[in-house]
Short mmCIF file of C-alpha atoms (C1' of nucleotides) in Angstrom, two decimals:
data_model
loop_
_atom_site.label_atom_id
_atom_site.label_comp_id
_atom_site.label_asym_id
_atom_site.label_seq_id
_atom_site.Cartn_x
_atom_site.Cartn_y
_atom_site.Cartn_z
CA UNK A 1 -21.10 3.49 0.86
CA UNK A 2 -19.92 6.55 -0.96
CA UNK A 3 -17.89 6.09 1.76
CA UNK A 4 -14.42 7.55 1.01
CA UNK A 5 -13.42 9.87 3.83
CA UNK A 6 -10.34 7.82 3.85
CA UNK A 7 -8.40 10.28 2.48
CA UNK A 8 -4.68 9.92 3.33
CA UNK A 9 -4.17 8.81 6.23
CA UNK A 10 -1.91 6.43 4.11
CA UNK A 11 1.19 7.05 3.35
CA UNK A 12 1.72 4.94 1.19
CA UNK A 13 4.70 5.25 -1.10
CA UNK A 14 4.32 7.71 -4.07
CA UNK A 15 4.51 6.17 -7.36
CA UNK A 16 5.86 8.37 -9.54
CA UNK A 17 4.17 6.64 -12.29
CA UNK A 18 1.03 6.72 -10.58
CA UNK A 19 1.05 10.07 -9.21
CA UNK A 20 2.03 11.64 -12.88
CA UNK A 21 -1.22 9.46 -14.39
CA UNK A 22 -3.30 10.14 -11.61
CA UNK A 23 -2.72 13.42 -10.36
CA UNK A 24 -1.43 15.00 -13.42
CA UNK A 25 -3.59 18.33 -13.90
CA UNK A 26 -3.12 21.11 -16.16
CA UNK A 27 -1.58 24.23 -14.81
CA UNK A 28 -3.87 26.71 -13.79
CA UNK A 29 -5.79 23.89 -11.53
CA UNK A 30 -8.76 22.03 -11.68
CA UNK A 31 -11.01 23.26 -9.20
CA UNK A 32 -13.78 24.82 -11.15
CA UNK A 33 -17.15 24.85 -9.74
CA UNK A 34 -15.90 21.65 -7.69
CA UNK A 35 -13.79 23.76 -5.33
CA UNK A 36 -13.43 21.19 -2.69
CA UNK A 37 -10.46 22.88 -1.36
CA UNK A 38 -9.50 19.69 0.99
CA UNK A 39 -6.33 19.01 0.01
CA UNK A 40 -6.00 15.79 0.07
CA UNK A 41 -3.06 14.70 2.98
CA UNK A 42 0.33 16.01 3.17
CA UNK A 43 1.19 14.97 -0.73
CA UNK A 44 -0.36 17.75 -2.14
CA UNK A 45 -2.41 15.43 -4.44
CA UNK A 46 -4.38 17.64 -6.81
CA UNK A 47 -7.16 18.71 -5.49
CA UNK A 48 -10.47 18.10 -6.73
CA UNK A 49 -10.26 17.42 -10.57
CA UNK A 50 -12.90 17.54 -12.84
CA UNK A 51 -14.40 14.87 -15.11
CA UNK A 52 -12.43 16.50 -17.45
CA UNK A 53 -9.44 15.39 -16.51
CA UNK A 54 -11.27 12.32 -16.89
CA UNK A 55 -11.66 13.34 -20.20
CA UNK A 56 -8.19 13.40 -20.42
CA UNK A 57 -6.68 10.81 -19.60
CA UNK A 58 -3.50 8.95 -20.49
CA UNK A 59 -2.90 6.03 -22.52
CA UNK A 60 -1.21 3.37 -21.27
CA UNK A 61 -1.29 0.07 -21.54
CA UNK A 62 -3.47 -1.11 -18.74
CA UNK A 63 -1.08 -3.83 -17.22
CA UNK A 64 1.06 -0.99 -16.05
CA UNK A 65 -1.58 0.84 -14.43
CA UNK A 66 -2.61 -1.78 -12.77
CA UNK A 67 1.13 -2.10 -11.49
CA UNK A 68 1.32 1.84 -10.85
CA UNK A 69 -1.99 1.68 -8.77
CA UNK A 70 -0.78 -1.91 -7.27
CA UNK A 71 -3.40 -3.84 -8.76
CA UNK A 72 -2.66 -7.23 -8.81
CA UNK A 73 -3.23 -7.01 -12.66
CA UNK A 74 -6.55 -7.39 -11.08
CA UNK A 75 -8.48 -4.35 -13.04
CA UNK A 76 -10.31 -6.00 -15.89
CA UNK A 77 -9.65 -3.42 -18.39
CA UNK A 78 -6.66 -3.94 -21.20
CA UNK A 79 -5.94 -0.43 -21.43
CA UNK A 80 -6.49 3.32 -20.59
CA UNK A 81 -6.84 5.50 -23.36
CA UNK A 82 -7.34 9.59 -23.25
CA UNK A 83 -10.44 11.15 -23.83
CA UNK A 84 -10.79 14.56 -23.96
CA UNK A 85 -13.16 16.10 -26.51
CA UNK A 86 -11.59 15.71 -30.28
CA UNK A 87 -9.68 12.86 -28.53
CA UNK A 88 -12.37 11.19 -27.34
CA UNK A 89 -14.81 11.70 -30.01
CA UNK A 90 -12.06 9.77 -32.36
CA UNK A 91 -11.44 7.34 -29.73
CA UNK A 92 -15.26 6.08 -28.92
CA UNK A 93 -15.77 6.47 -32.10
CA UNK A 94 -12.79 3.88 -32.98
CA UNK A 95 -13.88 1.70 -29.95
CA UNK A 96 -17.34 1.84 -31.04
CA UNK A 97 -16.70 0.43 -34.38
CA UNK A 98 -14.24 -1.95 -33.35
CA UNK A 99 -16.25 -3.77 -30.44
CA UNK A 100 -19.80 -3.28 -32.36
CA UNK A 101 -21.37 -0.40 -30.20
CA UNK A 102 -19.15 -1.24 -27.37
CA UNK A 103 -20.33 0.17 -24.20
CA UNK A 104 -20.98 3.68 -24.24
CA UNK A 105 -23.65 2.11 -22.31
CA UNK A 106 -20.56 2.14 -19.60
CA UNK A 107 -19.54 4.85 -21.36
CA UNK A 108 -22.45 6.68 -20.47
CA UNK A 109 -21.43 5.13 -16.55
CA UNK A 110 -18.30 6.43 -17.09
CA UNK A 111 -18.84 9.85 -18.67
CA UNK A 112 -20.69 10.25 -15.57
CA UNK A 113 -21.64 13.54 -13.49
CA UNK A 114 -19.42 12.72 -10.87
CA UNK A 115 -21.32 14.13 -7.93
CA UNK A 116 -17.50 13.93 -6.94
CA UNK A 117 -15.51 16.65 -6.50
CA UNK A 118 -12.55 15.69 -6.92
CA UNK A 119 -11.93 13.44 -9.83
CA UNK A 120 -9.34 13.35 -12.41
CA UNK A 121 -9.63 9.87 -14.68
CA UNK A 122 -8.58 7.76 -17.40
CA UNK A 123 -10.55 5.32 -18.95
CA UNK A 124 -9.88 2.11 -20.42
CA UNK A 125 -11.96 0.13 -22.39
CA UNK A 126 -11.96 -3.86 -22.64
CA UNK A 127 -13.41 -5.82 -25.68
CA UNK A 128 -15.39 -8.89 -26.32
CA UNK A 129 -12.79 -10.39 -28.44
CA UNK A 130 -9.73 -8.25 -26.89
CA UNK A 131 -7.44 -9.80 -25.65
CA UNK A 132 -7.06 -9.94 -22.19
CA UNK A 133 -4.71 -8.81 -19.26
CA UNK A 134 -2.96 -12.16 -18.23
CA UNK A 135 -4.91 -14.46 -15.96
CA UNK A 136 -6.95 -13.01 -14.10
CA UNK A 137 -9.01 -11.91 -16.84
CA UNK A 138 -8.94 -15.38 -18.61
CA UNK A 139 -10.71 -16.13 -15.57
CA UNK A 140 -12.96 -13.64 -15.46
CA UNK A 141 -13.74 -13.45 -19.03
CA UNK A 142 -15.92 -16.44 -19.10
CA UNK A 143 -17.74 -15.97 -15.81
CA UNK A 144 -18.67 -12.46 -16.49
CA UNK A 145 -20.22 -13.67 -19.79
CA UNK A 146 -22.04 -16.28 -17.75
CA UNK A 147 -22.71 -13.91 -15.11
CA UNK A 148 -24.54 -11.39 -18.00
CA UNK A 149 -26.16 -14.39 -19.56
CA UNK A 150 -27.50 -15.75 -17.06
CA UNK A 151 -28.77 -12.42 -16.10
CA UNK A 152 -30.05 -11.87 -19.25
CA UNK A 153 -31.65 -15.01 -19.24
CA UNK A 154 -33.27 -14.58 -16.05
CA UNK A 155 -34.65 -11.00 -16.76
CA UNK A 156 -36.40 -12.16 -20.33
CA UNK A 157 -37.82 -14.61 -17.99
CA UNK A 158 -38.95 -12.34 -15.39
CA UNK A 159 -41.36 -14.98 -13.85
CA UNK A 160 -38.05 -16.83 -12.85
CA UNK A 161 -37.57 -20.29 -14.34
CA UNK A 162 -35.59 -22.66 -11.89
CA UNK A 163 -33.85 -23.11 -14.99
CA UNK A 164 -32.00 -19.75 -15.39
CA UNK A 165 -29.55 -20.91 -12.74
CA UNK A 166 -29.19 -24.35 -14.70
CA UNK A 167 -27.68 -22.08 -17.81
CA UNK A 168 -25.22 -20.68 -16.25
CA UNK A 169 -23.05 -24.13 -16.71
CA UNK A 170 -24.34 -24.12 -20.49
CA UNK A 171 -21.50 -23.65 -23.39
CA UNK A 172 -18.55 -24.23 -20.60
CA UNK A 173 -16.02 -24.61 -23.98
CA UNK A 174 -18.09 -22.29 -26.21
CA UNK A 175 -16.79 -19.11 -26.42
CA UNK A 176 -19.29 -16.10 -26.17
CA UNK A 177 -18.83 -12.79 -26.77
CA UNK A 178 -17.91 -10.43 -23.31
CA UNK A 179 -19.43 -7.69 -22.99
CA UNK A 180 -17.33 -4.69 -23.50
CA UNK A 181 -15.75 -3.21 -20.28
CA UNK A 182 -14.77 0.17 -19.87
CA UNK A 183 -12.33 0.85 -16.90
CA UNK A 184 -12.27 4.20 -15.43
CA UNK A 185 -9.69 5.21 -13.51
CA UNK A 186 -11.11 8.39 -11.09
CA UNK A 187 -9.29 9.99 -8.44
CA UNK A 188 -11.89 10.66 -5.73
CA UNK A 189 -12.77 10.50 -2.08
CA UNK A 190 -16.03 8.79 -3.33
CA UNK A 191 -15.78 5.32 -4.20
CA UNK A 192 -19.46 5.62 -5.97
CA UNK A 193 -19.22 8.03 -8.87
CA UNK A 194 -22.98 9.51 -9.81
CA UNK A 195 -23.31 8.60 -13.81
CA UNK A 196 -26.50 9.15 -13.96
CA UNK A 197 -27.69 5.77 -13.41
CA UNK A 198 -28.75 4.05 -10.52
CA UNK A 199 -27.06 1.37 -9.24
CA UNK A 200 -27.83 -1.46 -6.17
CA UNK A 201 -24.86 -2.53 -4.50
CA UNK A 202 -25.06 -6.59 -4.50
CA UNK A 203 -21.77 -7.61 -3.16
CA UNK A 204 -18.67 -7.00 -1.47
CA UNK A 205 -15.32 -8.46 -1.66
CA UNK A 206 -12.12 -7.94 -0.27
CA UNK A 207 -9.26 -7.77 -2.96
CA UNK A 208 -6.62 -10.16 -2.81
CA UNK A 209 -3.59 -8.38 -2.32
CA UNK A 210 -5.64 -4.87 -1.37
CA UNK A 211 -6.84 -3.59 2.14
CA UNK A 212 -9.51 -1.78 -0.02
CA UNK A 213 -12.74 -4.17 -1.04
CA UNK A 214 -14.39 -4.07 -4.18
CA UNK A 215 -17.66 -3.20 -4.74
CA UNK A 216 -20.48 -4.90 -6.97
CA UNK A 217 -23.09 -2.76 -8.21
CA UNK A 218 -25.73 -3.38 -10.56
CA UNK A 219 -28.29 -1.14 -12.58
CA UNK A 220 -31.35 -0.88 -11.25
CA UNK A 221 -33.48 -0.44 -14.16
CA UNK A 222 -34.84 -3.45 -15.16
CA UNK A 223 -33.51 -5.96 -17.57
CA UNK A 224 -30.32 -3.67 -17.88
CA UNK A 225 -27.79 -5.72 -17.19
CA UNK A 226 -25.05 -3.36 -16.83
CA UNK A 227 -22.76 -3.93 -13.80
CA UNK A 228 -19.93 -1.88 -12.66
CA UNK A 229 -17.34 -2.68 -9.97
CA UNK A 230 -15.73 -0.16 -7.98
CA UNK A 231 -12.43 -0.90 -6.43
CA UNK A 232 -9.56 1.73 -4.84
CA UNK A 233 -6.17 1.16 -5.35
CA UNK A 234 -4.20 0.11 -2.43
CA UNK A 235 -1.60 1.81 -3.16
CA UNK A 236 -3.24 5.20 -3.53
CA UNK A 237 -6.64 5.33 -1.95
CA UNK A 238 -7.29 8.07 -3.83
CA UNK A 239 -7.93 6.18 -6.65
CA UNK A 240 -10.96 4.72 -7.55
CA UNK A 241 -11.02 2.10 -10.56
CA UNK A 242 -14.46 1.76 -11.68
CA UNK A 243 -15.37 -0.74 -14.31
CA UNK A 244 -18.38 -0.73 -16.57
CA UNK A 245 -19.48 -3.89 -17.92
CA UNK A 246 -22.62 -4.46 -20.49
CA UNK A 247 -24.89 -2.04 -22.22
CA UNK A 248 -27.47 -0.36 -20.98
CA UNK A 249 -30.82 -0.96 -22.33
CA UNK A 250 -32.94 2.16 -21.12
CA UNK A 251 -31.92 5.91 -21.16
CA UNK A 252 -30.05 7.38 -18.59
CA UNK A 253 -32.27 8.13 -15.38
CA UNK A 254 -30.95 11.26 -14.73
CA UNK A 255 -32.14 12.47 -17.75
CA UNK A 256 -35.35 11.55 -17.92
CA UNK A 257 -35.74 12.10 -14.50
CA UNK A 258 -35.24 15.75 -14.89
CA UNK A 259 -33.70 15.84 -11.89
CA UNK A 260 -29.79 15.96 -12.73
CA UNK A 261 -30.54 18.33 -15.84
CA UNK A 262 -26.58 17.82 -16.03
CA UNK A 263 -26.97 15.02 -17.97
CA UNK A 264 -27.32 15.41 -22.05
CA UNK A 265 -30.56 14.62 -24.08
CA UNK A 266 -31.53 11.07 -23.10
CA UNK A 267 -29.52 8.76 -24.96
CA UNK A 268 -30.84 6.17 -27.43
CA UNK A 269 -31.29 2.89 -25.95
CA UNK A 270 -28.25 1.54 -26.59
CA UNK A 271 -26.07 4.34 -25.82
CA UNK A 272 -24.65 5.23 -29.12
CA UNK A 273 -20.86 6.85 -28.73
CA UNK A 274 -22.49 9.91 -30.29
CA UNK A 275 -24.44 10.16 -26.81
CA UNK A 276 -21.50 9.50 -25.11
CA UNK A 277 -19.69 12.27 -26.63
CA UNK A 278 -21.99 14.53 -25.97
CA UNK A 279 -22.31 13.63 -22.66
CA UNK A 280 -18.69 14.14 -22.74
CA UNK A 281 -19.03 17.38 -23.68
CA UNK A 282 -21.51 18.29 -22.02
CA UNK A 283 -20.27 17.25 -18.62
CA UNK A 284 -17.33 18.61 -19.65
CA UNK A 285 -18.64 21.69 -20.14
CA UNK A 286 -20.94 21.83 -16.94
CA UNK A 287 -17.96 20.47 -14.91
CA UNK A 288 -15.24 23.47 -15.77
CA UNK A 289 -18.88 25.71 -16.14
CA UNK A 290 -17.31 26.74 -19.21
CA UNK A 291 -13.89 28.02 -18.82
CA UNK A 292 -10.71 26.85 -17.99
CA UNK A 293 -9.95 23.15 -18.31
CA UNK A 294 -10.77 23.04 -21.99
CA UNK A 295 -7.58 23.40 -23.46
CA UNK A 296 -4.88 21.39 -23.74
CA UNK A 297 -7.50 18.23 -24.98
CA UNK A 298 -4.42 17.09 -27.45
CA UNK A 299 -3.27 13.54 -26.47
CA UNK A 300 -0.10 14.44 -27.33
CA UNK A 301 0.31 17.37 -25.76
CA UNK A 302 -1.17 15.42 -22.68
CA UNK A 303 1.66 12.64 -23.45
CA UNK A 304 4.02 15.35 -23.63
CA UNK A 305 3.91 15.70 -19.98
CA UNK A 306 3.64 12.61 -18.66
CA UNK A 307 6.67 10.72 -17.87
CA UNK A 308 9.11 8.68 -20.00
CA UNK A 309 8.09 5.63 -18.16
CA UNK A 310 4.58 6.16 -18.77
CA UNK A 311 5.13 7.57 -22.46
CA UNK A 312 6.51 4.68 -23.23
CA UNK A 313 3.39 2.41 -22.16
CA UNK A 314 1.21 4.48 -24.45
CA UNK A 315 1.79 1.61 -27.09
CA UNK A 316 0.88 -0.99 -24.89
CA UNK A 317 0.69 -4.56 -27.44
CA UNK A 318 -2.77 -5.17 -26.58
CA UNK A 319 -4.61 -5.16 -29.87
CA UNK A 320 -7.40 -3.38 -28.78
CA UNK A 321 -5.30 -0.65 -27.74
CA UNK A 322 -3.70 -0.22 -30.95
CA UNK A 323 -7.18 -0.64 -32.71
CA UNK A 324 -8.03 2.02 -30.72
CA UNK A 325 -5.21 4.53 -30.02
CA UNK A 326 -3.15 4.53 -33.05
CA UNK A 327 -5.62 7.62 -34.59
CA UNK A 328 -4.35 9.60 -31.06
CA UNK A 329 -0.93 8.62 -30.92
CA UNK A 330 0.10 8.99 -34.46
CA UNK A 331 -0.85 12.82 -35.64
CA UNK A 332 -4.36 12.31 -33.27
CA UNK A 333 -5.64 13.58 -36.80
CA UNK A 334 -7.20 11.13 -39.42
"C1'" DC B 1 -43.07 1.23 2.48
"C1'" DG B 2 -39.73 0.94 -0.86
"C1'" DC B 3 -35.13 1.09 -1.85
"C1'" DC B 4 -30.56 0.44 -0.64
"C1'" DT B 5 -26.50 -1.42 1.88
"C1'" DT B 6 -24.29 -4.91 4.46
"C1'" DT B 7 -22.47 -9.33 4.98
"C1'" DG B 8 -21.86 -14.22 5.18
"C1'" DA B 9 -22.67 -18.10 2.34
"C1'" DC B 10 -22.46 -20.21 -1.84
"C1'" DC B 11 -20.88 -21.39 -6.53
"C1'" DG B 12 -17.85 -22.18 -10.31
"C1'" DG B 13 -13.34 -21.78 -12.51
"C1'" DC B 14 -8.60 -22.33 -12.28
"C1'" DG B 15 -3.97 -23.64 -10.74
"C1'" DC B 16 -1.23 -26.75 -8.23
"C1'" DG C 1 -8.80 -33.65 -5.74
"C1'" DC C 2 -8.16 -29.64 -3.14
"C1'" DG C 3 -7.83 -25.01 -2.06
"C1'" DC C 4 -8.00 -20.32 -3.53
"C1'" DC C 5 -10.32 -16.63 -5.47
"C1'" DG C 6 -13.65 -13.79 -7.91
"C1'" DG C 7 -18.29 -13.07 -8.39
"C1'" DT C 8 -23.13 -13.49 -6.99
"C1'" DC C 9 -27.03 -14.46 -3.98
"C1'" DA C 10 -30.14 -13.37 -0.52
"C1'" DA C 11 -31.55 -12.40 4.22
"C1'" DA C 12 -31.47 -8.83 7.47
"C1'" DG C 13 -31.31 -4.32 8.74
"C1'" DG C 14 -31.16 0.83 7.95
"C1'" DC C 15 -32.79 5.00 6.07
"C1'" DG C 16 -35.67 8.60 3.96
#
DNA sequence: CGCCTTTGACCGGCGC
DNA sequence: GCGCCGGTCAAAGGCG
């Protein structure tokens, strides 16, 4: 259900740090090619902003979005971190080496072509061995594992075992590695960003604590076991908080399907952060055909404007984050 | 016909 | 032990 259309019929109360993460846009507008002039309700939201926004996210420690978008610390990412070309090339590449080829395979999710018009995002990226946001993920953390396992398990077994199901209860105490999660935070009337991939939607649940449900979606492709969940904030149902989890194992569809020609060179199986990149840039690229949105890619000149309150999450203590961020925040130069 | 969404049920983990 | 909650399953139905 790229469902959406519920643009703002909400009211709801205007975060101020929320808004400044969310809708902050570069003057001169991010409409490019996009152009859906909708504005989006009486608050003057920005209108449709490309994936390179996305690109361009803010850090912040993840805990406070959550709280800015009224998540009950629900989002299963630690943090949000900028992208944005140089940025973003340093950053994946940090997050790459620190969570062993994390998931550009999300990445590539998340570098998606939004077929959306109107995006601006952050992303966020969660590690195996991170540490997590407070309980909720402690929960979560072993279950997805589980969930992924099992999955695996099942797929190298395609002729379906009774067993698989038995191993989901296998290693309870052992701790196993999570697959990396990378959090996007989009703002967009569509709940279901196109990344290129295909995805089957296999469940539905309402949010504790949210009028909006969350959405389960899984790759298609066979024996990927990338997942992604797709949740809107309550508090702004503009935004959407999309969250990658695994690696892919096959190239993106898009590109070998020829069809969305947006999409980079196919990416090597395992979605190196190189692809991602260029699919960064590329999108990039396609999204602001060229012109416009390309400046202003500095992190700090992106933390310049956001808000006190929000510059001061930037150093979030979440190691991951600081593993990560530290090469933006501090010169953004090696 | 194949693929996808919808939706209620089910399962397992966790906190009290 | 119980209830809550997140996550997944799977049948049914819709759509191109």
């Amino acid at each position: 259900m790229s469902g959406d259309q519920e643009r703002s019929h909400f009211g709801f109360p205007s975060h101020d740090e929320l808004s400044s993460l969310v809708s902050w846009k570069p003057a001169g507008g991010a409409t490019d090619g996009t152009g859906d002039p909708r504005g989006f309700g009486p608050r003057a939201v920005p209108p449709p902003v490309s994936l390179t926004d996305v690109l361009r996210g803010s850090i912040i420690d993840y805990g406070a979005l959550a709280r800015a978008f009224g998540l009950p610390c629900s989002a299963p990412s630690d943090v949000l971190a900028p992208g944005g070309m140089a940025s973003s090339r340093e950053l994946m590449a940090d997050v790459g080496n620190a969570g062993n080829s994390l998931a550009p395979s999300s990445g590539c999710g998340g570098t998606a072509t939004p077929m959306t018009p109107n995006s601006s995002t952050s992303w966020s990226s969660t590690e195996a061995a991170g540490e997590e946001d407070a309980e909720r993920c402690k929960k979560d953390e072993p279950k997805q594992e589980e969930e992924v396992e099992k999955q695996r398990v099942k797929v190298e077994e395609e002729g379906g075992d009774a067993s698989e199901k038995v191993n989901k209860c296998k290693k309870k105490g052992e701790k196993r590695q999570r697959d990396p999660r990378f959090a996007f935070v989009t703002e967009s009337e569509v709940d279901h960003l196109d990344d290129g991939f295909r995805w089957r939607k296999y469940g539905q649940k309402a949010v504790k604590n949210s009028p909006y449900p969350r959405s389960y979606y899984r790759c298609t492709t066979q024996k990927c076991p990338v997942k992604k969940r797709v949740e809107r904030s309550y508090q702004n149902p503009r935004i959407v908080i999309t969250t990658y989890e695994g690696k892919h194992t096959h190239e993106c569809p898009a590109t070998v399907r020829g069809g969305s020609t947006h999409l980079f060179p196919p990416p090597p199986p395992a979605m190196s952060t190189i692809f991602c990149q260029n699919l960064m840039m590329q999108q990039t690229n396609q999204l602001n055909d060229g012109n416009s949105l390309q400046a202003n890619i500095n992190p700090n000149v992106y933390l310049a404007n956001l808000p006190p309150s929000l510059q001061q999450l930037q150093l979030p203590d979440y190691g991951l984050l600081q593993d990560i961020i530290p090469s933006f925040i501090h010169g953004g130069q090696p």
